[in-house]
PDB file of C-alpha atoms and ligand atoms in Angstrom:
ATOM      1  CA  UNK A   3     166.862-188.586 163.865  1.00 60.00           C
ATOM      2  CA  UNK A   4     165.869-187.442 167.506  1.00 75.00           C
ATOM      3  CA  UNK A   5     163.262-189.896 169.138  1.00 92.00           C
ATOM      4  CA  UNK A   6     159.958-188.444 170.455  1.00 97.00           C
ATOM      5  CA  UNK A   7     157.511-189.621 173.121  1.00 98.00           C
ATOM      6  CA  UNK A   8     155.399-190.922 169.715  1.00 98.00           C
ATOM      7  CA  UNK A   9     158.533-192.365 168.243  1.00 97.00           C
ATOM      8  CA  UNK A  10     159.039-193.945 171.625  1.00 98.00           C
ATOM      9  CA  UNK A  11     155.309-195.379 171.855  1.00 98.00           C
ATOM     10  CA  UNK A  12     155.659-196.677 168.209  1.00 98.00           C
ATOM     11  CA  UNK A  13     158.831-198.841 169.262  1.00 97.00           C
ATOM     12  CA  UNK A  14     156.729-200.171 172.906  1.00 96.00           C
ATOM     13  CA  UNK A  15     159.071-198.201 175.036  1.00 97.00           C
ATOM     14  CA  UNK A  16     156.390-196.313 176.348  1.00 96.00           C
ATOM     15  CA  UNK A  17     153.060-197.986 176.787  1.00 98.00           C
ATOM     16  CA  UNK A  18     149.873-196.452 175.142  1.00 98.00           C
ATOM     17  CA  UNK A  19     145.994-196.913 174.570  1.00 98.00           C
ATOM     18  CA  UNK A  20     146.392-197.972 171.395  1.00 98.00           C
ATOM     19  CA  UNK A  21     143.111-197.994 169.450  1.00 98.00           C
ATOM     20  CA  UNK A  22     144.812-199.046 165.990  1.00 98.00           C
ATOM     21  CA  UNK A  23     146.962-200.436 164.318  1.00 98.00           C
ATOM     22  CA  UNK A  24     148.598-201.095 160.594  1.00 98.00           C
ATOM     23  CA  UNK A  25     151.721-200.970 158.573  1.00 98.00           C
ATOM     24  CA  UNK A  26     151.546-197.685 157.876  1.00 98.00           C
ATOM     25  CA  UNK A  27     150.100-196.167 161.007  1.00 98.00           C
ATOM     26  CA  UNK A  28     149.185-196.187 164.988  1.00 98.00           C
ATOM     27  CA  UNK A  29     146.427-195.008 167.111  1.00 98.00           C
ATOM     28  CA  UNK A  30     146.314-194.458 170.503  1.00 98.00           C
ATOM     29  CA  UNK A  31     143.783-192.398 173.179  1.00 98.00           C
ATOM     30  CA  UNK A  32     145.654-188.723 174.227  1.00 98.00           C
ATOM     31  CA  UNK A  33     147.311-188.895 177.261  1.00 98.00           C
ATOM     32  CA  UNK A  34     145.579-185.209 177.897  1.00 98.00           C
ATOM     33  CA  UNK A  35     141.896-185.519 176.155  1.00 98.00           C
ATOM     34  CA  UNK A  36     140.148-182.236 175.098  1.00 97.00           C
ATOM     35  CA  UNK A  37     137.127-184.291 174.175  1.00 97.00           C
ATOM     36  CA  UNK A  38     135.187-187.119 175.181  1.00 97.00           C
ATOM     37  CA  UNK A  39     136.890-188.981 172.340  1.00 98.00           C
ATOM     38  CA  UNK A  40     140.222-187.697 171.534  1.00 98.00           C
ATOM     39  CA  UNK A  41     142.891-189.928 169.585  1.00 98.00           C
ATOM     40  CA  UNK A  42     145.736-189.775 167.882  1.00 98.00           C
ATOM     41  CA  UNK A  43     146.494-191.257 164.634  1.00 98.00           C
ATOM     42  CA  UNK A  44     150.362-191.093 163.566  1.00 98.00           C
ATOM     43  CA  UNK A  45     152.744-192.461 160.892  1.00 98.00           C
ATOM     44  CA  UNK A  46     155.400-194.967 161.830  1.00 98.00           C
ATOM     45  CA  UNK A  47     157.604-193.563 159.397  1.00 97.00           C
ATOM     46  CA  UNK A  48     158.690-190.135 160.933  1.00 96.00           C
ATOM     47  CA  UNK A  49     157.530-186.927 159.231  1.00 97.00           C
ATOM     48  CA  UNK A  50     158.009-184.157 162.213  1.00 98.00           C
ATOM     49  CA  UNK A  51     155.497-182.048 160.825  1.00 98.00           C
ATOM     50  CA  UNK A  52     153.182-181.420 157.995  1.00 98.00           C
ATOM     51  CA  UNK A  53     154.977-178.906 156.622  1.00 98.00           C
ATOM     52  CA  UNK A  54     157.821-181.012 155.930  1.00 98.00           C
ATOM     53  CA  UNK A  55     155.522-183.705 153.891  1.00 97.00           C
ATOM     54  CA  UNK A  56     155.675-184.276 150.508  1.00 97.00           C
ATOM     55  CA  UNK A  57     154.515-185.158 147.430  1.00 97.00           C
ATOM     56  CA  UNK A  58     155.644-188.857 148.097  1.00 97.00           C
ATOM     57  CA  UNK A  59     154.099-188.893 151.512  1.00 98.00           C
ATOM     58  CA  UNK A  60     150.678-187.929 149.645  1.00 98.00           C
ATOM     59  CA  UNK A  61     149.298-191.864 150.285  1.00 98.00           C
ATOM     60  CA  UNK A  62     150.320-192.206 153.573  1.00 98.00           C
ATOM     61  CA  UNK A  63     148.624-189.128 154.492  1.00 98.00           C
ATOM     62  CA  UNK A  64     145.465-190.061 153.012  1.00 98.00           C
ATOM     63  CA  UNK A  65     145.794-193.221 154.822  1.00 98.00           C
ATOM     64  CA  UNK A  66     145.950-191.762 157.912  1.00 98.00           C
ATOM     65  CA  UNK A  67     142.740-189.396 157.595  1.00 98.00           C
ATOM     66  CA  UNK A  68     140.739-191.887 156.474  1.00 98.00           C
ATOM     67  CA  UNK A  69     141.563-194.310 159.488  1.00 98.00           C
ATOM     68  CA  UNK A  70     140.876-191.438 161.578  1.00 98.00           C
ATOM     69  CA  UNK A  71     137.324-191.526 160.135  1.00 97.00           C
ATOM     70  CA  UNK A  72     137.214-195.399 160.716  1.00 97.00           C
ATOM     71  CA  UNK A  73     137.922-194.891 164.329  1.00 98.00           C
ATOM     72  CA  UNK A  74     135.496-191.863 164.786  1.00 97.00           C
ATOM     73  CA  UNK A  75     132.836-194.450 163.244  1.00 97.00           C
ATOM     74  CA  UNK A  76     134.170-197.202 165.697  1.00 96.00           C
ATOM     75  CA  UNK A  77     133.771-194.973 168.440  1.00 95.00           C
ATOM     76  CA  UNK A  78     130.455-194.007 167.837  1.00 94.00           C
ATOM     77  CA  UNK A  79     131.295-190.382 166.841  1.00 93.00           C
ATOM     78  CA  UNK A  80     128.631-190.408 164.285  1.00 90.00           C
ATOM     79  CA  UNK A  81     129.003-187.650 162.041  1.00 91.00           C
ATOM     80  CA  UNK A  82     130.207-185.407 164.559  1.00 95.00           C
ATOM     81  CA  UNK A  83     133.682-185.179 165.118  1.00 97.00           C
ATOM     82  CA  UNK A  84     136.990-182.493 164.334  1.00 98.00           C
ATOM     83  CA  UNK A  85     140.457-183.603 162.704  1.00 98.00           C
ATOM     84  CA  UNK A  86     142.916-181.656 163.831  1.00 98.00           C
ATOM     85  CA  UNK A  87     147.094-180.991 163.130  1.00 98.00           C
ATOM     86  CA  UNK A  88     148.935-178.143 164.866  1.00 98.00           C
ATOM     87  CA  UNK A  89     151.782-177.492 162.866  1.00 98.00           C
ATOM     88  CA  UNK A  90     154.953-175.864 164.814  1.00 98.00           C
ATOM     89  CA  UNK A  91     154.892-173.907 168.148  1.00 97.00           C
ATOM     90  CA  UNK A  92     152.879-171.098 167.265  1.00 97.00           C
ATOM     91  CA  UNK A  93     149.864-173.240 166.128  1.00 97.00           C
ATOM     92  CA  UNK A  94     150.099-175.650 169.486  1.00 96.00           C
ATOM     93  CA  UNK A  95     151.875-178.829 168.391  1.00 98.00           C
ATOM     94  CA  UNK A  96     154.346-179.629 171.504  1.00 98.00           C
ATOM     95  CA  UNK A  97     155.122-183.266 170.290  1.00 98.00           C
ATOM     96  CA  UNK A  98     157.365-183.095 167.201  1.00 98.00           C
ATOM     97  CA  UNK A  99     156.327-186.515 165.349  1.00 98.00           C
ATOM     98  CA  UNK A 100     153.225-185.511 163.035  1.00 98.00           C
ATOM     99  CA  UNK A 101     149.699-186.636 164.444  1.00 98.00           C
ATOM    100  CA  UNK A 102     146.467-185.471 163.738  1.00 98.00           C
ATOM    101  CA  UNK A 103     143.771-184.764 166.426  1.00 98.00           C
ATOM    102  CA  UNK A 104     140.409-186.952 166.651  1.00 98.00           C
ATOM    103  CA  UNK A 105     138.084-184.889 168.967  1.00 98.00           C
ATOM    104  CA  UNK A 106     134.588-186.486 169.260  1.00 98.00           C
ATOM    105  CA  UNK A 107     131.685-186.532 172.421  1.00 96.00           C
ATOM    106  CA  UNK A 108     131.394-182.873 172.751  1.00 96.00           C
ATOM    107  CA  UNK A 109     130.066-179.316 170.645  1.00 95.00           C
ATOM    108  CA  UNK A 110     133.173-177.513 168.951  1.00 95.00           C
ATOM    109  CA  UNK A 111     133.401-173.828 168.487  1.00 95.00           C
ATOM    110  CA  UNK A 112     134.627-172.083 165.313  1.00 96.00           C
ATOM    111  CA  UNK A 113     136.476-170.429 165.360  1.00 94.00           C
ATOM    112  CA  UNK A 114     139.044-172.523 167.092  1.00 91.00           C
ATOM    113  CA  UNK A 115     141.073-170.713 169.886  1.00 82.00           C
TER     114      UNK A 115
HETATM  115  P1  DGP B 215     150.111-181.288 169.887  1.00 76.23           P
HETATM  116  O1  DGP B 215     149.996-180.239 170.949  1.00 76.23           O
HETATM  117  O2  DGP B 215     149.226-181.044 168.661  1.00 76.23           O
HETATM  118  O3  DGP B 215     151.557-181.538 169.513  1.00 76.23           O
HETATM  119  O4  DGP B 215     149.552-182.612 170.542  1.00 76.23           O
HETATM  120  C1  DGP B 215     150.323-183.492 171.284  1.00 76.23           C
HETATM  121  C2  DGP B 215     149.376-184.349 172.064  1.00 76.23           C
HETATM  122  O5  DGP B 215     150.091-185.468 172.535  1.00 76.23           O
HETATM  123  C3  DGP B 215     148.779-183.672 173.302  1.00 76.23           C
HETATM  124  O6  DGP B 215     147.371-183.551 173.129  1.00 76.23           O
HETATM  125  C4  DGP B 215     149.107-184.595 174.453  1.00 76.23           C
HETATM  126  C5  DGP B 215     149.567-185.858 173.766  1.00 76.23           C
HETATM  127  N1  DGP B 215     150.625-186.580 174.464  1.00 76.23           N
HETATM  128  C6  DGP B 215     151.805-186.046 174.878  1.00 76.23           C
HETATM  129  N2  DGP B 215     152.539-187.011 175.470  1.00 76.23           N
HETATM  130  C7  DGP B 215     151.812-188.155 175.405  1.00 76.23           C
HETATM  131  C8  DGP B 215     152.055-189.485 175.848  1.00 76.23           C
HETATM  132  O7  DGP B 215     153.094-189.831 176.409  1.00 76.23           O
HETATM  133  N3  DGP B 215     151.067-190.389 175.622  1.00 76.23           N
HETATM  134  C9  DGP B 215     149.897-190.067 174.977  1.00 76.23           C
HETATM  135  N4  DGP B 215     148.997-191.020 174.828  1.00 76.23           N
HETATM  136  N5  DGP B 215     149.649-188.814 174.549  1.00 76.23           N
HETATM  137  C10 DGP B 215     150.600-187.868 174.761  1.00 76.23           C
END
């Protein structure tokens, strides 16, 4: 299995702003933000994107949205704030260790570009 920067910041190696933390999953501020408010909520098991989850995965994945809405209410996002996962090149994800998006603080366009 080939270690990524998140795999990397799950193990301590590389230090992070971490928001949140469980069993299952690990929060931390984005090293770039787009947003006021912009966090990343992974898995500690390693699924490298969401196209390669499945149906046992369903929980954890549920899990993991839902503690992104925790934090958006801990950070005083209100009821305004975008989930995000880029899945493979083409659709922006540059960090292959699956993570979704919290983007909060600022008005979002839609389309997205
Ligand atoms: P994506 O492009 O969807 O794969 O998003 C990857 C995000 O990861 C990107 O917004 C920048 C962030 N990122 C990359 N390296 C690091 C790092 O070392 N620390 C933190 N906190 N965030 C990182």
């Amino acid at each position: 299995m080939t270690d990524t920067i998140f795999s990397k910041i799950i193990s301590g190696e590389i230090p992070a702003e971490i928001v949140y933390e469980d069993r299952q999953c690990l929060a931390f501020k984005d090293i770039n933000p787009q947003a006021p408010v912009h966090v990343l909520v992974i898995p500690k098991k390693t699924i490298v994107k969401i196209a390669d989850a499945s149906e046992p995965d369903e929980k954890l994945l549920g899990h993991l949205i839902v503690v992104a809405s925790k934090i958006a209410k801990d950070e005083g996002c209100g009821d305004a704030f975008r989930l995000v996962i880029n899945n493979g090149e083409k659709a922006g994800q540059s960090v292959y260790h699956l993570h979704i998006h919290l983007l909060a603080g600022r008005n979002f366009s839609w389309p997205p570009g």
